[in-house]
């Protein structure tokens, strides 16, 4: 009887040990995922996930602006959003940052650019959809294997996203919306790989 009891305990002990190991592995994986999410909340592809012929674009409208003059500065809320952008992309590899010449787009990108040691490159807002296509084609050609940030306006960002997503992501941005960020990945050979819309910072109507 003793032998039977002992032989019955051994499998139970082995099973319990395996169960604990499995739980520990799951816990470690969860911790790993949580750390990755904390370090890269927007889920921007890592350099190792971008081939030499692919480009990742992070697009957003400028942050909240003052309602005075033709070239207003950011409001206090806008400056906080610019700092939040810097925080969210703090651990993300960025190669180039593009903004228009307006104060509101430059000021949105400046905290991030300064933290990365990147000189902002200016571009002129496209007046037509054809001009938008040309601009995006140039961005992709000049940034293969790279990650870029493009700060634009409520009427230009949707057009750029439309081109980058091959017309699969059609969005509108109202005058009161400042919390959208769009992430796209494009391949020189296959075109649009993916395009997603996310939110960041204080939510806006």
Coordinates of C-alpha atoms in Angstrom, one line a residue:
X1 CA 0.0 0.0 0.0
X2 CA 2.9 2.4 0.8
X3 CA 4.4 1.8 -2.6
X4 CA 1.1 2.6 -4.3
X5 CA 0.7 5.8 -2.3
X6 CA 4.3 6.9 -3.1
X7 CA 3.9 6.1 -6.8
X8 CA 0.7 8.0 -6.8
X9 CA 2.3 11.1 -5.3
X10 CA 5.2 11.3 -7.8
X11 CA 3.1 12.1 -10.9
X12 CA 1.1 14.7 -8.8
X13 CA 4.3 16.4 -7.8
X14 CA 5.6 16.5 -11.3
X15 CA 2.3 17.8 -12.6
X16 CA 2.3 20.6 -9.9
X17 CA 5.8 21.6 -10.8
X18 CA 5.0 21.8 -14.5
X19 CA 1.9 23.9 -13.7
X20 CA 4.0 26.4 -11.8
X21 CA 6.6 26.6 -14.5
X22 CA 3.9 27.3 -17.1
X23 CA 2.3 30.0 -14.9
X24 CA 5.7 31.6 -14.4
X25 CA 6.3 31.6 -18.2
X26 CA 3.0 33.3 -18.7
X27 CA 3.7 35.8 -16.0
X28 CA 7.1 36.6 -17.5
X29 CA 5.6 37.1 -21.0
X30 CA 2.9 39.4 -19.6
X31 CA 5.6 41.5 -17.8
X32 CA 7.6 41.6 -21.0
X33 CA 4.6 42.8 -23.0
X34 CA 3.7 45.4 -20.4
X35 CA 7.2 46.8 -20.5
X36 CA 7.1 46.9 -24.3
X37 CA 3.7 48.7 -24.1
X38 CA 5.0 51.2 -21.6
X39 CA 8.2 51.9 -23.6
X40 CA 6.3 52.1 -26.9
X41 CA 2.6 52.9 -26.2
X42 CA 1.7 53.6 -29.8
X43 CA 3.1 50.3 -31.0
X44 CA 5.5 51.9 -33.6
X45 CA 7.4 49.2 -35.5
X46 CA 11.0 48.6 -34.2
X47 CA 13.9 49.1 -36.6
X48 CA 14.3 45.3 -36.7
X49 CA 10.7 45.1 -38.0
X50 CA 11.3 47.5 -40.9
X51 CA 13.0 46.2 -44.1
X52 CA 15.4 48.3 -46.1
X53 CA 12.6 49.0 -48.6
X54 CA 9.9 50.0 -46.1
X55 CA 9.0 53.3 -44.5
X56 CA 7.0 53.9 -41.3
X57 CA 5.1 57.3 -41.1
X58 CA 3.7 58.8 -38.0
X59 CA 1.2 61.5 -39.0
X60 CA -0.7 64.0 -36.8
X61 CA -2.3 67.4 -36.9
X62 CA -0.7 70.2 -35.0
X63 CA -1.7 70.6 -31.3
X64 CA -4.2 73.1 -30.0
X65 CA -3.6 76.6 -31.2
X66 CA -4.5 80.2 -30.2
X67 CA -7.3 81.8 -32.1
X68 CA -5.5 85.0 -33.0
X69 CA -3.6 86.1 -36.0
X70 CA -2.7 84.2 -39.2
X71 CA 0.2 82.2 -37.7
X72 CA -0.8 81.5 -34.1
X73 CA 1.3 79.8 -31.4
X74 CA 0.1 76.8 -29.4
X75 CA -2.1 77.2 -26.4
X76 CA -1.0 75.9 -23.0
X77 CA -3.0 72.7 -23.8
X78 CA -1.2 72.5 -27.1
X79 CA 2.2 72.7 -25.5
X80 CA 1.2 69.9 -23.1
X81 CA 0.2 67.8 -26.1
X82 CA 3.5 68.5 -27.7
X83 CA 5.2 67.3 -24.6
X84 CA 3.0 64.2 -24.5
X85 CA 4.1 63.4 -28.1
X86 CA 7.7 63.6 -27.0
X87 CA 7.0 61.2 -24.1
X88 CA 5.1 58.7 -26.2
X89 CA 7.9 58.6 -28.8
X90 CA 10.7 58.9 -26.3
X91 CA 11.9 55.3 -26.8
X92 CA 11.0 55.1 -30.5
X93 CA 13.7 55.4 -33.1
X94 CA 12.9 58.4 -35.3
X95 CA 14.9 59.3 -38.4
X96 CA 13.3 62.5 -39.7
X97 CA 10.6 65.0 -38.7
X98 CA 8.7 67.1 -41.2
X99 CA 6.4 70.1 -40.5
X100 CA 5.0 73.0 -42.4
X101 CA 6.5 76.5 -41.8
X102 CA 3.7 77.5 -39.5
X103 CA 4.3 78.1 -35.8
X104 CA 1.7 75.6 -34.7
X105 CA 3.2 72.6 -36.6
X106 CA 6.8 73.5 -35.7
X107 CA 5.9 74.0 -32.0
X108 CA 4.1 70.6 -31.9
X109 CA 7.3 68.9 -33.2
X110 CA 10.0 70.9 -31.4
X111 CA 10.0 69.1 -28.1
X112 CA 10.3 65.7 -29.8
X113 CA 12.9 67.0 -32.3
X114 CA 15.1 68.5 -29.6
X115 CA 14.9 65.4 -27.5
X116 CA 16.1 63.3 -30.5
X117 CA 18.6 65.8 -31.8
X118 CA 16.8 66.0 -35.1
X119 CA 16.7 69.1 -37.3
X120 CA 13.1 69.7 -38.5
X121 CA 12.6 69.6 -42.2
X122 CA 9.9 72.0 -43.6
X123 CA 7.5 71.2 -46.4
X124 CA 4.8 73.2 -48.1
X125 CA 1.2 72.1 -47.6
X126 CA -0.1 70.5 -50.8
X127 CA -2.9 72.4 -52.5
X128 CA -4.2 69.4 -54.5
X129 CA -4.5 65.7 -54.1
X130 CA -2.0 65.2 -56.9
X131 CA 0.5 67.4 -55.1
X132 CA -0.1 65.3 -51.9
X133 CA 0.7 62.1 -53.8
X134 CA 3.9 63.6 -55.2
X135 CA 4.9 64.7 -51.7
X136 CA 4.3 61.3 -50.1
X137 CA 6.1 59.5 -53.0
X138 CA 9.1 61.7 -52.3
X139 CA 8.9 61.0 -48.6
X140 CA 8.8 57.3 -49.2
X141 CA 11.7 57.4 -51.7
X142 CA 13.9 59.4 -49.4
X143 CA 13.2 57.4 -46.2
X144 CA 13.4 53.7 -47.1
X145 CA 14.2 51.7 -44.0
X146 CA 13.3 54.7 -41.8
X147 CA 10.7 56.1 -39.4
X148 CA 9.4 59.6 -40.0
X149 CA 7.0 62.0 -38.2
X150 CA 4.9 64.3 -40.3
X151 CA 3.0 67.1 -38.6
X152 CA 0.3 68.8 -40.8
X153 CA -3.1 70.3 -40.7
X154 CA -6.8 69.2 -40.4
X155 CA -7.2 69.4 -44.2
X156 CA -3.8 67.9 -45.2
X157 CA -3.3 65.0 -42.8
X158 CA -6.4 63.1 -44.0
X159 CA -5.1 63.4 -47.6
X160 CA -1.7 62.1 -46.8
X161 CA -3.2 59.2 -44.8
X162 CA -5.4 58.4 -47.8
X163 CA -2.4 58.2 -50.1
X164 CA -0.3 56.1 -47.6
X165 CA -3.2 53.7 -46.9
X166 CA -4.0 53.2 -50.6
X167 CA -7.5 54.7 -50.0
X168 CA -8.3 52.2 -47.2
X169 CA -8.2 54.7 -44.4
X170 CA -10.4 57.7 -45.2
X171 CA -10.7 60.1 -42.3
X172 CA -11.8 63.6 -41.5
X173 CA -10.4 65.8 -38.8
X174 CA -12.7 68.5 -37.4
X175 CA -11.5 71.9 -36.2
X176 CA -11.7 70.8 -32.6
X177 CA -9.9 67.5 -32.9
X178 CA -6.2 67.3 -32.0
X179 CA -5.8 63.8 -30.5
X180 CA -5.5 61.7 -33.6
X181 CA -2.3 60.0 -34.7
X182 CA -2.0 57.8 -37.8
X183 CA 0.7 55.1 -38.2
X184 CA 1.4 53.7 -41.6
X185 CA 3.9 51.3 -43.0
X186 CA 4.7 51.2 -46.8
X187 CA 6.8 49.0 -48.9
X188 CA 8.4 50.1 -52.1
X189 CA 7.3 46.9 -53.8
X190 CA 4.0 46.1 -52.2
X191 CA 2.6 49.6 -51.4
X192 CA 0.6 50.0 -48.2
X193 CA 1.4 47.3 -45.6
X194 CA -0.8 48.7 -42.9
X195 CA -2.4 51.9 -41.7
X196 CA -4.0 52.5 -38.3
X197 CA -5.5 55.4 -36.4
X198 CA -4.9 55.9 -32.7
X199 CA -5.5 58.5 -30.0
X200 CA -3.0 60.3 -27.8
X201 CA -3.0 62.9 -25.0
X202 CA -6.1 64.7 -23.7
X203 CA -9.2 63.6 -25.7
X204 CA -10.8 66.3 -27.8
X205 CA -14.4 66.4 -29.3

